[in-house]
Amino acid sequence: MFKLTAIFVLSALACLTAAAPLEKRIAQNTIDSKTAWEAACNKAGGGAQCNTIAVTAASKLLAAAGPCEQQDSGDAMIDLAKTLNNDPEMIRLAQLFVQQPRNAPDSLQVPYCQVAPKNAELNGLFHCQFAGSKFPNFSGDQTGNIPLGLNAPVNPPGACPAKPDGPVPDGVQLNTLVQDPGASGAVGTGNAGAGAGAGSGTGAAAGNTGATGAANGGATGSANGGATGSANGGATGGAAKGGATGAANGGATGSANTGATGAANNGANGGAAGNAKPTATSGAAGGNFKKQNGVDAQAQNQKFASLTANSPCTDGDNACVGDSFAQCVGGKFALTPCAGGTICAALPLVNSPGTSVTCTTAADRDARIATALSS
């Protein structure tokens, strides 16, 4: 009798176990997320502050962190970079850090921060999701399902400005997949359009005013984004609810909730392009920017083909030299080889005007440009 009862109980437990839904925990080695930034910080002379900020940042990728704590750490990274001659590598890696996916113990997408960052270099950037997430579901109270500045869900689900083609493989660090943080394609926040100055990045105007200001207001320049100074075409205060208007050498004109409008061959630098500045994407956000993005990506790749490691460049510009990703530092290209089987290329953005310089396959490059040109 006891033997039969035991068999019955074990069988019942087996049935219950088989029927119970399995929750997949998506996690990562968060310490890996800060290694590259900390190394760049040490190289720039940040000293003991580097490790303190880096360790804190790594903890903000855990599930227990608040929705804006990852962004707060990104701001701390950039604050320090600005005291170290605006170190472009620290800024680039901080921009990638705020887009790294967060741990998800229930496999649900992690909500997005709904507060604007302190530093203009982080405007419009939001974290990717891991590929194993239960799309389209989010955890929490459902108030952070759409990134700040967007008016529709992220498409494709799980993507972010640095990786616009989709989510990040589970447990992988974003900075091992891409080099370009995609700041040039980041959207504006609040009611303002994106204000683009001449130079190597596109800034996003925040709130109801014109240029995205730092602590002291006004347009701020940066290597990888943010409106450039007004003397060289930085954004100035715009019309009602603040579309940022480029001046002098021609920033793009933004309008409420529309993003940047390109003008002639000045204005927005749609994805920094080494020595040769690409032309601005044409038309407002409501126009056929996807086709123009494809044209711009083709033009950038043609210009990249003529570049060498010794080509002159402007600090902060991103480009491709051979198959390697290249960033201009100190007037000279610093090359980072792409992973095996991939090459560096300019790709058309999908959700906004502009391009992104990143590592991908030749087949993916050709397919994405062809899709953009046929739109």
CSV table of C-alpha atoms in Angstrom, one decimal:
chain,number,residue,atom,x,y,z
A,1,MET,CA,0.0,0.0,0.0
A,2,PHE,CA,2.8,2.4,0.9
A,3,LYS,CA,4.6,1.6,-2.3
A,4,LEU,CA,1.5,2.3,-4.4
A,5,THR,CA,0.9,5.6,-2.6
A,6,ALA,CA,4.5,6.7,-3.1
A,7,ILE,CA,4.3,5.9,-6.8
A,8,PHE,CA,1.1,7.9,-7.1
A,9,VAL,CA,2.5,10.9,-5.4
A,10,LEU,CA,5.7,10.9,-7.5
A,11,SER,CA,3.6,10.6,-10.7
A,12,ALA,CA,1.4,13.5,-9.6
A,13,LEU,CA,4.4,15.7,-8.9
A,14,ALA,CA,5.9,14.8,-12.3
A,15,CYS,CA,2.7,15.9,-14.0
A,16,LEU,CA,2.6,19.2,-12.0
A,17,THR,CA,6.2,19.9,-12.9
A,18,ALA,CA,5.6,19.2,-16.5
A,19,ALA,CA,2.6,21.6,-16.6
A,20,ALA,CA,4.3,24.4,-14.7
A,21,PRO,CA,5.6,27.2,-16.9
A,22,LEU,CA,9.3,27.6,-16.9
A,23,GLU,CA,10.6,31.1,-16.3
A,24,LYS,CA,13.8,31.8,-18.1
A,25,ARG,CA,16.2,34.1,-16.3
A,26,ILE,CA,18.2,36.4,-18.7
A,27,ALA,CA,21.4,37.5,-17.0
A,28,GLN,CA,24.9,38.6,-17.9
A,29,ASN,CA,28.3,39.1,-16.3
A,30,THR,CA,27.6,42.7,-15.5
A,31,ILE,CA,31.3,43.3,-14.6
A,32,ASP,CA,32.1,42.9,-18.3
A,33,SER,CA,29.9,45.9,-19.1
A,34,LYS,CA,32.3,48.3,-17.4
A,35,THR,CA,35.7,46.9,-18.4
A,36,ALA,CA,36.3,48.8,-21.6
A,37,TRP,CA,35.1,52.1,-20.2
A,38,GLU,CA,37.3,51.7,-17.1
A,39,ALA,CA,40.3,51.0,-19.3
A,40,ALA,CA,39.6,54.1,-21.4
A,41,CYS,CA,39.2,56.1,-18.2
A,42,ASN,CA,42.5,54.9,-16.8
A,43,LYS,CA,44.2,55.7,-20.0
A,44,ALA,CA,42.8,59.2,-20.0
A,45,GLY,CA,44.1,59.8,-16.4
A,46,GLY,CA,40.9,59.3,-14.4
A,47,GLY,CA,42.7,57.6,-11.5
A,48,ALA,CA,40.7,56.0,-8.7
A,49,GLN,CA,37.5,57.6,-9.9
A,50,CYS,CA,37.4,55.2,-12.8
A,51,ASN,CA,36.9,52.1,-10.8
A,52,THR,CA,34.4,53.7,-8.4
A,53,ILE,CA,32.1,54.9,-11.2
A,54,ALA,CA,32.6,51.6,-13.2
A,55,VAL,CA,31.7,49.3,-10.4
A,56,THR,CA,28.6,51.3,-9.5
A,57,ALA,CA,27.6,51.3,-13.2
A,58,ALA,CA,27.9,47.5,-13.4
A,59,SER,CA,25.5,47.1,-10.5
A,60,LYS,CA,22.9,49.2,-12.3
A,61,LEU,CA,22.4,46.4,-14.9
A,62,LEU,CA,20.9,44.2,-12.2
A,63,ALA,CA,17.2,43.7,-12.0
A,64,ALA,CA,16.9,45.5,-8.7
A,65,ALA,CA,18.1,48.8,-10.1
A,66,GLY,CA,15.6,51.6,-10.9
A,67,PRO,CA,14.6,52.4,-14.5
A,68,CYS,CA,16.9,55.5,-14.7
A,69,GLU,CA,19.9,54.3,-12.6
A,70,GLN,CA,21.7,52.9,-15.7
A,71,GLN,CA,21.3,56.3,-17.3
A,72,ASP,CA,22.5,58.0,-14.1
A,73,SER,CA,25.7,56.0,-14.3
A,74,GLY,CA,26.1,56.9,-17.9
A,75,ASP,CA,25.9,60.6,-16.9
A,76,ALA,CA,28.5,60.0,-14.2
A,77,MET,CA,30.8,58.5,-16.8
A,78,ILE,CA,30.4,61.5,-19.1
A,79,ASP,CA,30.8,64.0,-16.3
A,80,LEU,CA,34.2,62.5,-15.6
A,81,ALA,CA,35.1,62.4,-19.3
A,82,LYS,CA,34.4,66.1,-19.6
A,83,THR,CA,37.0,66.8,-16.9
A,84,LEU,CA,39.5,64.8,-18.9
A,85,ASN,CA,39.5,66.9,-22.1
A,86,ASN,CA,36.2,65.5,-23.2
A,87,ASP,CA,37.8,62.1,-23.8
A,88,PRO,CA,36.0,60.8,-26.9
A,89,GLU,CA,36.6,57.1,-26.1
A,90,MET,CA,35.1,57.5,-22.7
A,91,ILE,CA,32.1,59.3,-24.1
A,92,ARG,CA,31.6,56.7,-26.8
A,93,LEU,CA,31.7,53.8,-24.4
A,94,ALA,CA,29.4,55.6,-21.9
A,95,GLN,CA,26.9,56.0,-24.8
A,96,LEU,CA,27.1,52.3,-25.5
A,97,PHE,CA,26.8,51.4,-21.7
A,98,VAL,CA,23.4,53.1,-21.4
A,99,GLN,CA,22.2,51.0,-24.3
A,100,GLN,CA,23.4,47.7,-22.8
A,101,PRO,CA,20.4,45.3,-22.0
A,102,ARG,CA,19.5,44.9,-18.3
A,103,ASN,CA,19.1,41.6,-16.5
A,104,ALA,CA,15.6,40.1,-16.7
A,105,PRO,CA,14.8,37.4,-14.1
A,106,ASP,CA,11.3,36.9,-15.6
A,107,SER,CA,12.3,37.2,-19.2
A,108,LEU,CA,10.1,40.3,-19.6
A,109,GLN,CA,11.4,43.4,-21.3
A,110,VAL,CA,12.9,45.9,-18.9
A,111,PRO,CA,11.0,49.3,-18.9
A,112,TYR,CA,12.7,52.4,-20.3
A,113,CYS,CA,13.7,55.5,-18.3
A,114,GLN,CA,11.2,58.3,-18.6
A,115,VAL,CA,13.5,61.1,-17.4
A,116,ALA,CA,15.9,63.1,-19.7
A,117,PRO,CA,19.6,62.6,-19.0
A,118,LYS,CA,21.9,65.3,-17.6
A,119,ASN,CA,24.3,65.2,-20.5
A,120,ALA,CA,23.3,66.0,-24.1
A,121,GLU,CA,25.5,63.2,-25.3
A,122,LEU,CA,22.9,60.7,-24.0
A,123,ASN,CA,19.8,62.3,-25.4
A,124,GLY,CA,17.7,59.9,-27.3
A,125,LEU,CA,19.6,56.8,-26.2
A,126,PHE,CA,17.9,53.9,-24.5
A,127,HIS,CA,18.8,50.3,-23.7
A,128,CYS,CA,18.4,47.4,-26.0
A,129,GLN,CA,16.6,44.2,-24.8
A,130,PHE,CA,18.0,40.7,-24.8
A,131,ALA,CA,16.8,38.5,-27.6
A,132,GLY,CA,15.3,35.9,-25.2
A,133,SER,CA,12.8,38.5,-23.9
A,134,LYS,CA,9.0,37.7,-24.1
A,135,PHE,CA,8.2,40.3,-26.7
A,136,PRO,CA,6.1,42.4,-26.6
A,137,ASN,CA,5.6,42.1,-22.8
A,138,PHE,CA,7.2,44.4,-20.2
A,139,SER,CA,7.6,44.0,-16.5
A,140,GLY,CA,6.5,46.7,-14.0
A,141,ASP,CA,3.5,49.1,-14.1
A,142,GLN,CA,3.6,49.4,-17.9
A,143,THR,CA,4.5,53.2,-17.8
A,144,GLY,CA,7.9,52.7,-19.3
A,145,ASN,CA,7.0,50.6,-22.4
A,146,ILE,CA,8.1,53.3,-24.9
A,147,PRO,CA,11.4,55.2,-24.6
A,148,LEU,CA,11.3,58.8,-23.8
A,149,GLY,CA,11.0,60.9,-26.9
A,150,LEU,CA,9.3,58.2,-29.0
A,151,ASN,CA,5.5,58.1,-29.7
A,152,ALA,CA,5.4,54.4,-30.7
A,153,PRO,CA,6.9,51.1,-29.5
A,154,VAL,CA,10.4,50.3,-30.5
A,155,ASN,CA,10.5,48.6,-33.9
A,156,PRO,CA,11.9,46.1,-34.3
A,157,PRO,CA,11.3,45.1,-30.6
A,158,GLY,CA,14.4,45.0,-28.5
A,159,ALA,CA,16.4,47.3,-30.7
A,160,CYS,CA,18.2,50.5,-29.6
A,161,PRO,CA,20.0,53.3,-31.5
A,162,ALA,CA,23.3,51.5,-31.5
A,163,LYS,CA,21.8,48.3,-32.7
A,164,PRO,CA,18.7,49.3,-34.8
A,165,ASP,CA,18.3,45.9,-36.4
A,166,GLY,CA,17.1,44.1,-33.3
A,167,PRO,CA,17.8,42.9,-29.8
A,168,VAL,CA,21.2,41.7,-28.3
A,169,PRO,CA,21.9,38.0,-27.9
A,170,ASP,CA,21.3,36.9,-24.3
A,171,GLY,CA,24.2,37.7,-22.0
A,172,VAL,CA,26.3,39.5,-24.6
A,173,GLN,CA,27.8,42.9,-24.1
A,174,LEU,CA,26.7,45.5,-26.7
A,175,ASN,CA,30.2,47.0,-27.0
A,176,THR,CA,31.4,43.7,-28.4
A,177,LEU,CA,28.9,43.8,-31.2
A,178,VAL,CA,29.0,47.4,-32.4
A,179,GLN,CA,31.4,50.3,-32.2
A,180,ASP,CA,29.1,53.2,-33.2
A,181,PRO,CA,26.7,54.2,-30.4
A,182,GLY,CA,24.2,55.5,-32.9
A,183,ALA,CA,24.0,58.9,-31.2
A,184,SER,CA,23.6,60.6,-34.6
A,185,GLY,CA,20.3,58.8,-35.1
A,186,ALA,CA,19.0,59.4,-31.6
A,187,VAL,CA,15.6,61.0,-31.4
A,188,GLY,CA,14.8,64.3,-29.6
A,189,THR,CA,13.0,64.5,-26.3
A,190,GLY,CA,10.1,66.5,-25.1
A,191,ASN,CA,8.4,68.6,-27.8
A,192,ALA,CA,11.5,69.6,-29.7
A,193,GLY,CA,12.9,68.4,-32.9
A,194,ALA,CA,16.5,67.2,-33.2
A,195,GLY,CA,18.8,70.2,-33.7
A,196,ALA,CA,21.8,69.3,-35.8
A,197,GLY,CA,24.9,71.4,-36.1
A,198,ALA,CA,27.7,71.2,-38.5
A,199,GLY,CA,30.4,68.7,-37.5
A,200,SER,CA,30.2,65.1,-36.5
A,201,GLY,CA,27.1,64.5,-34.4
A,202,THR,CA,23.5,65.2,-34.2
A,203,GLY,CA,22.1,66.7,-31.0
A,204,ALA,CA,18.6,66.3,-29.7
A,205,ALA,CA,16.8,69.3,-28.5
A,206,ALA,CA,15.1,68.8,-25.1
A,207,GLY,CA,12.1,70.3,-23.5
A,208,ASN,CA,10.3,73.2,-25.1
A,209,THR,CA,13.4,75.2,-25.9
A,210,GLY,CA,15.9,75.2,-28.7
A,211,ALA,CA,19.3,73.7,-28.3
A,212,THR,CA,20.0,71.0,-25.8
A,213,GLY,CA,22.0,72.8,-23.1
A,214,ALA,CA,24.3,71.5,-20.5
A,215,ALA,CA,24.2,72.8,-16.9
A,216,ASN,CA,24.9,76.4,-18.0
A,217,GLY,CA,22.5,76.3,-21.0
A,218,GLY,CA,23.2,76.8,-24.6
A,219,ALA,CA,24.4,74.3,-27.2
A,220,THR,CA,27.2,72.0,-26.3
A,221,GLY,CA,29.6,70.3,-28.6
A,222,SER,CA,30.8,66.7,-28.3
A,223,ALA,CA,32.6,64.1,-30.3
A,224,ASN,CA,29.8,61.7,-30.7
A,225,GLY,CA,26.7,63.8,-30.5
A,226,GLY,CA,25.1,66.8,-29.0
A,227,ALA,CA,24.5,70.1,-30.8
A,228,THR,CA,27.7,71.8,-31.8
A,229,GLY,CA,28.6,75.3,-30.8
A,230,SER,CA,26.6,78.1,-32.5
A,231,ALA,CA,29.7,79.5,-34.2
A,232,ASN,CA,29.9,76.4,-36.4
A,233,GLY,CA,26.3,75.9,-36.9
A,234,GLY,CA,25.0,74.8,-33.5
A,235,ALA,CA,21.4,74.8,-32.6
A,236,THR,CA,19.8,77.9,-31.5
A,237,GLY,CA,16.4,78.5,-29.9
A,238,GLY,CA,13.6,77.7,-32.3
A,239,ALA,CA,9.9,78.5,-32.7
A,240,ALA,CA,7.0,77.5,-30.6
A,241,LYS,CA,7.9,74.4,-28.6
A,242,GLY,CA,11.4,74.6,-29.8
A,243,GLY,CA,12.5,73.0,-33.0
A,244,ALA,CA,16.2,73.7,-32.8
A,245,THR,CA,17.4,75.8,-35.7
A,246,GLY,CA,21.0,75.6,-37.0
A,247,ALA,CA,22.8,78.8,-37.7
A,248,ALA,CA,26.0,79.9,-39.4
A,249,ASN,CA,27.3,76.9,-41.3
A,250,GLY,CA,23.9,75.3,-41.4
A,251,GLY,CA,22.4,73.1,-38.7
A,252,ALA,CA,19.2,71.2,-39.6
A,253,THR,CA,15.9,72.8,-38.7
A,254,GLY,CA,13.8,70.8,-36.3
A,255,SER,CA,10.1,71.1,-35.6
A,256,ALA,CA,7.9,69.9,-32.8
A,257,ASN,CA,8.0,66.1,-32.6
A,258,THR,CA,9.4,65.7,-36.1
A,259,GLY,CA,13.1,65.4,-35.8
A,260,ALA,CA,15.7,67.1,-38.1
A,261,THR,CA,15.0,68.5,-41.5
A,262,GLY,CA,18.0,68.4,-43.8
A,263,ALA,CA,19.0,71.4,-45.9
A,264,ALA,CA,21.3,71.4,-48.9
A,265,ASN,CA,24.7,69.9,-48.1
A,266,ASN,CA,24.9,71.3,-44.6
A,267,GLY,CA,23.3,70.4,-41.3
A,268,ALA,CA,22.9,67.0,-39.9
A,269,ASN,CA,25.8,64.6,-40.1
A,270,GLY,CA,23.9,61.4,-40.6
A,271,GLY,CA,26.2,59.0,-38.9
A,272,ALA,CA,29.7,60.4,-38.5
A,273,ALA,CA,31.8,59.6,-41.6
A,274,GLY,CA,35.5,59.9,-41.1
A,275,ASN,CA,37.1,62.5,-43.2
A,276,ALA,CA,34.3,63.1,-45.6
A,277,LYS,CA,31.1,64.5,-44.1
A,278,PRO,CA,27.9,62.9,-45.5
A,279,THR,CA,25.2,65.2,-46.7
A,280,ALA,CA,22.1,65.7,-44.6
A,281,THR,CA,19.2,63.5,-45.0
A,282,SER,CA,16.5,65.3,-46.9
A,283,GLY,CA,12.9,65.9,-46.0
A,284,ALA,CA,11.2,66.1,-42.6
A,285,ALA,CA,10.5,63.0,-40.5
A,286,GLY,CA,7.2,62.6,-42.4
A,287,GLY,CA,9.1,62.3,-45.8
A,288,ASN,CA,10.7,59.3,-47.4
A,289,PHE,CA,13.8,59.4,-45.2
A,290,LYS,CA,14.4,55.7,-45.5
A,291,LYS,CA,15.3,55.9,-49.2
A,292,GLN,CA,17.5,58.9,-48.5
A,293,ASN,CA,19.2,56.9,-45.7
A,294,GLY,CA,20.0,54.2,-48.2
A,295,VAL,CA,21.5,56.8,-50.6
A,296,ASP,CA,23.6,58.3,-47.8
A,297,ALA,CA,24.8,54.9,-46.6
A,298,GLN,CA,26.0,54.1,-50.2
A,299,ALA,CA,27.8,57.5,-50.4
A,300,GLN,CA,29.5,57.0,-47.1
A,301,ASN,CA,30.7,53.5,-48.0
A,302,GLN,CA,32.1,54.8,-51.2
A,303,LYS,CA,34.0,57.5,-49.3
A,304,PHE,CA,35.3,55.0,-46.8
A,305,ALA,CA,36.8,52.9,-49.6
A,306,SER,CA,39.3,55.7,-50.2
A,307,LEU,CA,40.4,56.1,-46.6
A,308,THR,CA,43.6,54.8,-45.0
A,309,ALA,CA,44.8,54.8,-41.5
A,310,ASN,CA,46.8,58.0,-42.3
A,311,SER,CA,43.9,59.9,-43.9
A,312,PRO,CA,43.3,63.3,-42.2
A,313,CYS,CA,40.2,63.3,-40.0
A,314,THR,CA,38.3,65.4,-37.4
A,315,ASP,CA,38.2,64.3,-33.8
A,316,GLY,CA,35.2,62.3,-33.0
A,317,ASP,CA,34.4,61.2,-36.5
A,318,ASN,CA,33.6,57.6,-37.1
A,319,ALA,CA,34.4,55.8,-40.3
A,320,CYS,CA,35.6,52.5,-41.9
A,321,VAL,CA,39.2,52.0,-42.9
A,322,GLY,CA,39.4,48.7,-44.7
A,323,ASP,CA,37.3,46.3,-42.8
A,324,SER,CA,38.0,48.0,-39.4
A,325,PHE,CA,35.9,50.4,-37.5
A,326,ALA,CA,37.8,53.7,-37.2
A,327,GLN,CA,37.4,56.6,-34.8
A,328,CYS,CA,39.3,59.8,-35.1
A,329,VAL,CA,41.3,60.6,-32.0
A,330,GLY,CA,43.8,63.4,-32.0
A,331,GLY,CA,43.5,63.9,-35.7
A,332,LYS,CA,44.4,60.3,-36.5
A,333,PHE,CA,42.2,57.3,-37.0
A,334,ALA,CA,42.3,54.6,-34.3
A,335,LEU,CA,41.3,51.3,-35.8
A,336,THR,CA,39.3,48.5,-34.1
A,337,PRO,CA,39.1,45.3,-36.1
A,338,CYS,CA,35.6,43.9,-36.5
A,339,ALA,CA,34.8,40.4,-35.2
A,340,GLY,CA,35.6,37.5,-37.5
A,341,GLY,CA,33.3,37.2,-40.5
A,342,THR,CA,32.2,40.9,-40.3
A,343,ILE,CA,33.3,44.1,-41.8
A,344,CYS,CA,32.8,47.8,-41.0
A,345,ALA,CA,30.1,49.6,-43.0
A,346,ALA,CA,27.6,52.5,-43.0
A,347,LEU,CA,24.1,51.2,-42.6
A,348,PRO,CA,20.8,53.2,-43.1
A,349,LEU,CA,18.8,53.8,-40.0
A,350,VAL,CA,15.3,52.3,-39.9
A,351,ASN,CA,13.3,54.5,-37.6
A,352,SER,CA,14.8,58.0,-38.2
A,353,PRO,CA,16.8,59.9,-40.7
A,354,GLY,CA,20.5,59.1,-40.8
A,355,THR,CA,23.0,56.3,-40.9
A,356,SER,CA,25.0,54.2,-38.4
A,357,VAL,CA,28.7,53.1,-38.8
A,358,THR,CA,29.1,49.6,-37.3
A,359,CYS,CA,30.4,46.1,-37.8
A,360,THR,CA,28.2,43.8,-39.9
A,361,THR,CA,28.4,41.3,-42.7
A,362,ALA,CA,28.6,42.3,-46.3
A,363,ALA,CA,25.4,40.5,-47.0
A,364,ASP,CA,23.5,42.4,-44.3
A,365,ARG,CA,25.0,45.7,-45.5
A,366,ASP,CA,23.8,45.1,-49.0
A,367,ALA,CA,20.4,43.8,-48.0
A,368,ARG,CA,19.7,46.7,-45.7
A,369,ILE,CA,20.7,49.3,-48.2
A,370,ALA,CA,18.7,47.6,-50.9
A,371,THR,CA,15.6,47.6,-48.7
A,372,ALA,CA,16.1,51.3,-47.9
A,373,LEU,CA,16.5,52.3,-51.5
A,374,SER,CA,13.3,50.4,-52.5
A,375,SER,CA,11.2,52.0,-49.8
